[in-house]
mmCIF file of C-alpha atoms in Angstrom:
data_model
loop_
_atom_site.group_PDB
_atom_site.id
_atom_site.type_symbol
_atom_site.label_atom_id
_atom_site.label_comp_id
_atom_site.label_asym_id
_atom_site.label_seq_id
_atom_site.Cartn_x
_atom_site.Cartn_y
_atom_site.Cartn_z
ATOM 1 C CA MET I 5 34.078 -2.999 7.212
ATOM 2 C CA VAL I 6 30.994 -4.708 8.627
ATOM 3 C CA GLN I 7 27.709 -3.071 7.647
ATOM 4 C CA LYS I 8 24.961 -2.599 10.193
ATOM 5 C CA LEU I 9 21.486 -3.963 9.450
ATOM 6 C CA LEU I 10 18.295 -3.180 11.355
ATOM 7 C CA PHE I 11 15.809 -6.050 11.082
ATOM 8 C CA ILE I 12 12.297 -4.915 12.028
ATOM 9 C CA VAL I 13 9.840 -7.747 12.618
ATOM 10 C CA ASN I 14 6.077 -7.579 13.064
ATOM 11 C CA PRO I 15 5.571 -10.850 15.008
ATOM 12 C CA HIS I 16 1.787 -10.784 14.563
ATOM 13 C CA SER I 17 1.621 -10.319 10.805
ATOM 14 C CA GLY I 18 0.016 -13.115 8.828
ATOM 15 C CA LYS I 19 0.031 -16.250 10.951
ATOM 16 C CA GLY I 20 3.192 -15.302 12.815
ATOM 17 C CA GLN I 21 5.156 -17.573 10.486
ATOM 18 C CA ILE I 22 8.310 -15.452 10.858
ATOM 19 C CA LYS I 23 8.901 -17.234 14.195
ATOM 20 C CA ASN I 24 9.607 -20.478 12.329
ATOM 21 C CA HIS I 25 12.283 -18.865 10.141
ATOM 22 C CA LEU I 26 13.789 -16.145 12.329
ATOM 23 C CA LEU I 27 17.028 -17.934 13.304
ATOM 24 C CA GLN I 28 17.701 -19.055 9.725
ATOM 25 C CA ILE I 29 17.071 -15.555 8.370
ATOM 26 C CA VAL I 30 19.308 -13.839 10.929
ATOM 27 C CA ASP I 31 22.042 -16.395 10.220
ATOM 28 C CA LEU I 32 21.695 -15.663 6.513
ATOM 29 C CA MET I 33 22.062 -11.935 7.190
ATOM 30 C CA VAL I 34 25.217 -12.474 9.283
ATOM 31 C CA LYS I 35 26.733 -14.691 6.591
ATOM 32 C CA ALA I 36 26.042 -11.897 4.073
ATOM 33 C CA GLY I 37 28.354 -9.663 6.099
ATOM 34 C CA PHE I 38 25.915 -7.708 8.262
ATOM 35 C CA GLU I 39 25.940 -6.953 11.956
ATOM 36 C CA VAL I 40 22.258 -7.516 12.748
ATOM 37 C CA THR I 41 20.002 -5.778 15.256
ATOM 38 C CA VAL I 42 16.537 -7.371 15.568
ATOM 39 C CA TYR I 43 13.616 -5.232 16.717
ATOM 40 C CA THR I 44 10.102 -6.632 17.191
ATOM 41 C CA THR I 45 7.327 -4.053 16.874
ATOM 42 C CA GLN I 46 5.267 -3.522 20.022
ATOM 43 C CA GLU I 47 2.292 -1.492 18.803
ATOM 44 C CA PRO I 48 0.889 0.316 15.725
ATOM 45 C CA ALA I 49 3.285 2.925 14.267
ATOM 46 C CA ASP I 50 6.192 1.451 16.264
ATOM 47 C CA ALA I 51 8.181 0.609 13.113
ATOM 48 C CA ALA I 52 7.858 4.198 11.880
ATOM 49 C CA ARG I 53 9.046 5.515 15.239
ATOM 50 C CA LYS I 54 12.011 3.127 15.358
ATOM 51 C CA VAL I 55 13.220 4.044 11.857
ATOM 52 C CA THR I 56 12.663 7.767 12.455
ATOM 53 C CA GLU I 57 14.701 7.735 15.671
ATOM 54 C CA ASP I 58 17.405 5.146 14.941
ATOM 55 C CA GLY I 59 17.398 4.406 11.195
ATOM 56 C CA ALA I 60 20.290 6.743 10.370
ATOM 57 C CA ALA I 61 22.670 4.529 12.363
ATOM 58 C CA TYR I 62 22.241 1.627 9.920
ATOM 59 C CA ASP I 63 23.439 0.822 6.409
ATOM 60 C CA ARG I 64 20.369 -1.245 5.528
ATOM 61 C CA ILE I 65 16.898 -1.764 6.989
ATOM 62 C CA VAL I 66 14.988 -4.977 6.414
ATOM 63 C CA CYS I 67 11.419 -5.457 7.583
ATOM 64 C CA SER I 68 9.173 -8.484 7.838
ATOM 65 C CA GLY I 69 5.415 -8.051 8.032
ATOM 66 C CA GLY I 70 2.527 -7.048 5.848
ATOM 67 C CA ASP I 71 2.238 -4.046 3.552
ATOM 68 C CA GLY I 72 1.299 -1.948 6.589
ATOM 69 C CA THR I 73 4.655 -2.705 8.236
ATOM 70 C CA LEU I 74 6.473 -1.756 5.042
ATOM 71 C CA ASP I 75 4.428 1.455 4.924
ATOM 72 C CA GLU I 76 5.578 2.318 8.467
ATOM 73 C CA VAL I 77 9.230 1.747 7.575
ATOM 74 C CA MET I 78 8.878 3.981 4.502
ATOM 75 C CA THR I 79 7.222 6.656 6.655
ATOM 76 C CA GLY I 80 10.107 6.467 9.099
ATOM 77 C CA LEU I 81 12.602 6.820 6.256
ATOM 78 C CA MET I 82 10.846 9.940 4.969
ATOM 79 C CA ASN I 83 10.763 11.373 8.502
ATOM 80 C CA SER I 84 14.475 10.742 8.976
ATOM 81 C CA GLY I 85 15.394 12.456 5.720
ATOM 82 C CA LYS I 86 17.892 9.651 4.997
ATOM 83 C CA ARG I 87 18.109 7.505 1.862
ATOM 84 C CA ILE I 88 18.790 4.108 3.421
ATOM 85 C CA PRO I 89 18.248 1.033 1.211
ATOM 86 C CA ILE I 90 15.678 -1.430 2.467
ATOM 87 C CA GLY I 91 14.711 -5.064 2.094
ATOM 88 C CA TYR I 92 11.276 -6.609 2.510
ATOM 89 C CA ILE I 93 10.290 -10.081 3.694
ATOM 90 C CA PRO I 94 6.511 -10.270 3.173
ATOM 91 C CA ALA I 95 4.498 -11.995 5.893
ATOM 92 C CA GLY I 96 1.026 -10.453 5.525
ATOM 93 C CA SER I 97 -2.189 -11.837 4.104
ATOM 94 C CA THR I 98 -2.111 -10.000 0.752
ATOM 95 C CA ASN I 99 1.389 -8.560 0.116
ATOM 96 C CA ASP I 100 0.371 -6.631 -2.993
ATOM 97 C CA PHE I 101 3.544 -4.624 -3.185
ATOM 98 C CA ALA I 102 5.829 -7.640 -2.768
ATOM 99 C CA ASN I 103 3.951 -9.363 -5.592
ATOM 100 C CA SER I 104 4.407 -6.291 -7.785
ATOM 101 C CA LEU I 105 8.162 -6.396 -7.115
ATOM 102 C CA LYS I 106 8.259 -10.168 -7.739
ATOM 103 C CA ILE I 107 9.669 -10.770 -4.259
ATOM 104 C CA PRO I 108 9.434 -14.530 -3.505
ATOM 105 C CA LYS I 109 6.657 -15.698 -1.193
ATOM 106 C CA GLY I 110 9.042 -17.987 0.685
ATOM 107 C CA MET I 111 10.463 -16.044 3.635
ATOM 108 C CA VAL I 112 14.025 -17.380 3.378
ATOM 109 C CA LYS I 113 14.113 -16.752 -0.382
ATOM 110 C CA ALA I 114 12.801 -13.222 0.227
ATOM 111 C CA ALA I 115 15.500 -12.709 2.865
ATOM 112 C CA GLU I 116 18.161 -13.676 0.327
ATOM 113 C CA ARG I 117 16.892 -10.876 -1.919
ATOM 114 C CA ALA I 118 16.748 -8.455 1.013
ATOM 115 C CA VAL I 119 20.464 -8.863 1.742
ATOM 116 C CA GLY I 120 21.418 -9.069 -1.930
ATOM 117 C CA ASP I 121 23.020 -6.511 -4.212
ATOM 118 C CA LYS I 122 20.231 -5.619 -6.658
ATOM 119 C CA PRO I 123 18.525 -2.395 -5.505
ATOM 120 C CA PHE I 124 15.478 -1.070 -7.361
ATOM 121 C CA SER I 125 14.706 2.648 -7.212
ATOM 122 C CA CYS I 126 10.978 2.715 -6.525
ATOM 123 C CA ASP I 127 8.316 5.423 -6.561
ATOM 124 C CA ILE I 128 6.336 6.076 -3.394
ATOM 125 C CA GLY I 129 3.530 8.530 -2.645
ATOM 126 C CA ALA I 130 3.141 11.724 -0.669
ATOM 127 C CA PHE I 131 -0.365 12.094 0.801
ATOM 128 C CA ASN I 132 -0.681 15.599 2.266
ATOM 129 C CA GLU I 133 1.920 15.413 5.058
ATOM 130 C CA ASP I 134 1.944 11.598 5.108
ATOM 131 C CA THR I 135 3.428 8.939 2.821
ATOM 132 C CA PHE I 136 2.292 5.626 1.366
ATOM 133 C CA VAL I 137 3.972 2.837 -0.558
ATOM 134 C CA TYR I 138 1.508 1.613 -3.159
ATOM 135 C CA VAL I 139 -2.140 2.589 -2.600
ATOM 136 C CA ALA I 140 -4.224 5.435 -1.180
ATOM 137 C CA ALA I 141 -7.943 4.688 -1.328
ATOM 138 C CA PHE I 142 -11.375 5.765 -0.112
ATOM 139 C CA GLY I 143 -14.906 4.424 -0.211
ATOM 140 C CA LEU I 144 -16.396 0.946 -0.488
ATOM 141 C CA PHE I 145 -14.264 -1.858 1.011
ATOM 142 C CA THR I 146 -11.465 0.483 2.146
ATOM 143 C CA GLU I 147 -12.643 0.354 5.769
ATOM 144 C CA VAL I 148 -12.612 -3.427 5.680
ATOM 145 C CA SER I 149 -8.880 -3.878 6.207
ATOM 146 C CA TYR I 150 -8.684 -1.880 9.416
ATOM 147 C CA LYS I 151 -12.084 -2.891 10.799
ATOM 148 C CA THR I 152 -11.344 -6.602 10.373
ATOM 149 C CA SER I 153 -9.535 -8.047 13.382
ATOM 150 C CA GLN I 154 -6.028 -9.436 12.927
ATOM 151 C CA GLN I 155 -7.211 -12.812 14.223
ATOM 152 C CA LEU I 156 -9.978 -12.921 11.624
ATOM 153 C CA LYS I 157 -7.483 -12.008 8.888
ATOM 154 C CA ASN I 158 -5.211 -14.844 10.011
ATOM 155 C CA ILE I 159 -8.007 -17.426 9.957
ATOM 156 C CA PHE I 160 -9.870 -16.466 6.816
ATOM 157 C CA GLY I 161 -7.334 -14.547 4.742
ATOM 158 C CA HIS I 162 -8.947 -12.971 1.708
ATOM 159 C CA VAL I 163 -12.355 -14.368 2.687
ATOM 160 C CA ALA I 164 -12.368 -12.102 5.740
ATOM 161 C CA TYR I 165 -12.156 -9.016 3.558
ATOM 162 C CA LEU I 166 -15.023 -10.228 1.397
ATOM 163 C CA MET I 167 -17.149 -11.191 4.412
ATOM 164 C CA GLU I 168 -16.831 -7.742 5.963
ATOM 165 C CA GLY I 169 -17.381 -6.074 2.585
ATOM 166 C CA VAL I 170 -20.637 -7.902 1.935
ATOM 167 C CA LYS I 171 -22.026 -6.559 5.216
ATOM 168 C CA GLN I 172 -21.643 -3.022 3.886
ATOM 169 C CA LEU I 173 -23.220 -3.566 0.453
ATOM 170 C CA HIS I 174 -26.765 -2.879 1.626
ATOM 171 C CA ASP I 175 -25.917 0.787 2.154
ATOM 172 C CA ILE I 176 -23.256 2.035 -0.244
ATOM 173 C CA PRO I 177 -21.882 5.438 0.820
ATOM 174 C CA SER I 178 -21.023 7.924 -1.911
ATOM 175 C CA TYR I 179 -19.038 11.159 -1.977
ATOM 176 C CA HIS I 180 -19.371 14.228 -4.154
ATOM 177 C CA LEU I 181 -15.808 15.070 -5.154
ATOM 178 C CA GLN I 182 -13.916 17.551 -7.269
ATOM 179 C CA VAL I 183 -10.840 16.008 -8.854
ATOM 180 C CA GLU I 184 -7.967 17.989 -10.377
ATOM 181 C CA HIS I 185 -4.999 16.647 -12.343
ATOM 182 C CA ASP I 186 -2.803 17.851 -15.208
ATOM 183 C CA GLY I 187 -5.022 20.844 -15.934
ATOM 184 C CA HIS I 188 -8.249 18.798 -15.880
ATOM 185 C CA VAL I 189 -11.043 19.463 -13.362
ATOM 186 C CA PHE I 190 -14.205 17.371 -12.979
ATOM 187 C CA GLN I 191 -16.886 16.671 -10.369
ATOM 188 C CA ASP I 192 -18.958 13.551 -9.778
ATOM 189 C CA GLU I 193 -20.468 11.205 -7.196
ATOM 190 C CA PHE I 194 -18.088 8.375 -6.303
ATOM 191 C CA ILE I 195 -18.321 5.197 -4.227
ATOM 192 C CA TYR I 196 -14.653 4.237 -4.491
ATOM 193 C CA GLY I 197 -11.323 5.612 -5.548
ATOM 194 C CA MET I 198 -7.714 4.488 -5.498
ATOM 195 C CA VAL I 199 -4.370 6.009 -6.386
ATOM 196 C CA THR I 200 -1.961 3.127 -6.929
ATOM 197 C CA ASN I 201 1.586 2.103 -7.733
ATOM 198 C CA SER I 202 1.037 -1.641 -7.857
ATOM 199 C CA VAL I 203 -0.061 -4.385 -10.238
ATOM 200 C CA SER I 204 -2.542 -5.713 -7.662
ATOM 201 C CA VAL I 205 -4.737 -4.394 -4.860
ATOM 202 C CA GLY I 206 -6.309 -6.591 -2.197
ATOM 203 C CA GLY I 207 -4.724 -9.595 -3.868
ATOM 204 C CA PHE I 208 -6.563 -8.961 -7.144
ATOM 205 C CA LYS I 209 -4.363 -8.469 -10.193
ATOM 206 C CA GLY I 210 -5.296 -6.261 -13.138
ATOM 207 C CA MET I 211 -7.511 -3.814 -11.240
ATOM 208 C CA THR I 212 -4.981 -0.991 -11.389
ATOM 209 C CA GLY I 213 -4.700 -0.877 -15.189
ATOM 210 C CA LYS I 214 -2.230 -1.853 -17.881
ATOM 211 C CA ASN I 215 1.474 -1.159 -18.354
ATOM 212 C CA VAL I 216 2.021 -0.479 -14.651
ATOM 213 C CA LYS I 217 5.606 0.442 -13.791
ATOM 214 C CA LEU I 218 6.770 1.120 -10.253
ATOM 215 C CA ASP I 219 9.496 3.598 -11.191
ATOM 216 C CA ASP I 220 7.938 5.770 -13.917
ATOM 217 C CA GLY I 221 6.964 8.746 -11.735
ATOM 218 C CA VAL I 222 3.202 8.398 -12.276
ATOM 219 C CA PHE I 223 0.336 6.782 -10.394
ATOM 220 C CA GLU I 224 -2.617 4.871 -11.812
ATOM 221 C CA VAL I 225 -5.885 6.479 -10.655
ATOM 222 C CA THR I 226 -9.231 4.649 -10.654
ATOM 223 C CA LEU I 227 -12.450 6.406 -9.589
ATOM 224 C CA ILE I 228 -15.784 4.533 -9.581
ATOM 225 C CA LYS I 229 -19.033 6.470 -9.966
ATOM 226 C CA MET I 230 -22.175 5.804 -7.950
ATOM 227 C CA PRO I 231 -24.323 3.191 -9.760
ATOM 228 C CA HIS I 232 -28.040 3.987 -9.882
ATOM 229 C CA ASN I 233 -29.327 0.661 -11.218
ATOM 230 C CA PRO I 234 -28.210 -2.994 -11.605
ATOM 231 C CA ILE I 235 -27.083 -2.401 -15.180
ATOM 232 C CA GLU I 236 -24.599 0.256 -14.100
ATOM 233 C CA LEU I 237 -23.394 -1.948 -11.231
ATOM 234 C CA ASN I 238 -22.784 -4.847 -13.611
ATOM 235 C CA GLN I 239 -20.943 -2.492 -15.939
ATOM 236 C CA ILE I 240 -18.612 -1.510 -13.093
ATOM 237 C CA LEU I 241 -17.948 -5.124 -12.126
ATOM 238 C CA ALA I 242 -17.265 -6.106 -15.738
ATOM 239 C CA SER I 243 -14.858 -3.226 -16.148
ATOM 240 C CA LEU I 244 -12.947 -4.054 -12.942
ATOM 241 C CA THR I 245 -12.643 -7.768 -13.621
ATOM 242 C CA ASN I 246 -11.903 -7.515 -17.338
ATOM 243 C CA ARG I 247 -10.392 -4.006 -17.432
ATOM 244 C CA VAL I 248 -12.898 -2.854 -20.058
ATOM 245 C CA ASN I 249 -11.626 0.637 -20.774
ATOM 246 C CA ASP I 250 -14.712 2.228 -22.285
ATOM 247 C CA SER I 251 -16.927 2.174 -19.180
ATOM 248 C CA THR I 252 -18.661 5.487 -18.479
ATOM 249 C CA MET I 253 -18.884 4.490 -14.809
ATOM 250 C CA ILE I 254 -15.136 4.592 -14.167
ATOM 251 C CA TYR I 255 -12.589 7.363 -14.497
ATOM 252 C CA SER I 256 -9.125 5.951 -15.150
ATOM 253 C CA PHE I 257 -5.932 7.909 -15.793
ATOM 254 C CA LYS I 258 -2.220 8.210 -14.977
ATOM 255 C CA THR I 259 -0.756 11.263 -13.263
ATOM 256 C CA GLU I 260 2.133 12.418 -11.098
ATOM 257 C CA GLU I 261 -0.147 14.565 -8.917
ATOM 258 C CA VAL I 262 -3.874 14.640 -8.134
ATOM 259 C CA ARG I 263 -5.955 16.839 -5.839
ATOM 260 C CA VAL I 264 -9.267 15.629 -4.399
ATOM 261 C CA VAL I 265 -11.690 18.010 -2.669
ATOM 262 C CA SER I 266 -14.937 17.005 -0.942
ATOM 263 C CA ARG I 267 -17.818 18.727 0.877
ATOM 264 C CA GLU I 268 -17.405 16.412 3.859
ATOM 265 C CA GLN I 269 -14.757 14.441 5.712
ATOM 266 C CA VAL I 270 -13.768 11.369 3.707
ATOM 267 C CA ALA I 271 -11.955 8.441 5.331
ATOM 268 C CA TRP I 272 -8.860 7.269 3.442
ATOM 269 C CA THR I 273 -6.665 4.208 3.805
ATOM 270 C CA LEU I 274 -2.939 4.196 3.075
ATOM 271 C CA ASP I 275 -1.578 0.740 2.213
ATOM 272 C CA GLY I 276 -4.589 -0.802 3.938
ATOM 273 C CA GLU I 277 -4.230 1.131 7.197
ATOM 274 C CA PHE I 278 -6.387 4.035 8.371
ATOM 275 C CA GLY I 279 -5.067 7.295 6.889
ATOM 276 C CA GLY I 280 -7.419 9.768 8.567
ATOM 277 C CA GLU I 281 -10.464 11.736 7.415
ATOM 278 C CA HIS I 282 -9.930 14.649 5.030
ATOM 279 C CA GLU I 283 -11.869 17.239 3.062
ATOM 280 C CA GLU I 284 -8.897 17.886 0.777
ATOM 281 C CA VAL I 285 -5.955 15.701 -0.197
ATOM 282 C CA VAL I 286 -3.029 16.298 -2.518
ATOM 283 C CA ILE I 287 -1.293 13.129 -3.661
ATOM 284 C CA ARG I 288 2.118 13.399 -5.333
ATOM 285 C CA ASN I 289 4.390 10.765 -6.844
ATOM 286 C CA LEU I 290 7.883 10.806 -5.331
ATOM 287 C CA LYS I 291 9.724 9.310 -8.274
ATOM 288 C CA GLN I 292 12.350 6.647 -7.481
ATOM 289 C CA ARG I 293 12.612 7.975 -3.920
ATOM 290 C CA VAL I 294 13.325 4.638 -2.189
ATOM 291 C CA GLU I 295 15.829 1.883 -2.928
ATOM 292 C CA ILE I 296 14.470 -1.593 -2.243
ATOM 293 C CA PHE I 297 16.349 -4.848 -2.850
ATOM 294 C CA VAL I 298 14.479 -7.194 -5.179
#
């Protein structure tokens, strides 16, 4: 019996390179025994809508785009309540999650994995009523990814993120937060925080900690305190680049659930896309909730 495959394509992701490989990839999918339906996304959140409404009619869903496109497909899966295996052909500018899963950078090679027979049961995150694949973050640099135009991302790649980030350094915003996890409660002033299930963030490896596993039911949490002098700032940078674990400027721990409460609205990003402004968030690890072919 022929299996049905929904192939969701973000034609604008990265440099639009999917257009050069589309026919070869679809042919590969057909040869693997799938009846293929191709859908090109038309606007933000379109992939989530498509999977929510039509995903249940398919045996496998494969998406091509950046981490944001993958995030939308995962959101659609959660909305549908179905456990449909997925494949991922990365085409974005960073592709942190694909790198963590060791999915090949070559699109045809990635497509071969996507229609293969080696599923990996992967953790994803619940963020209040929303979901995310590999990172929920707030503070310094998190606004960069959704304030930077797609065209600028295509031209400059990682440099675009750094360019926009440097513009914000003259006035670092900070947030007074109460953080609760595993019976621990603490308060402090933070400039940045991330809850991750990835070996890299923003293309930088090692920032999320050591012994990272994508199916262990826990997130890696990193919270950076507000530096008050150049010495403290240098301490933060040294800790992030070298993963020095004894820095008093950084809270770092693993947990399956964390609650963050603030006195004001704090903007969050989910997998690099705007995740709304919140005074309270509860982030839970949904252990091995999604099957992805790797």
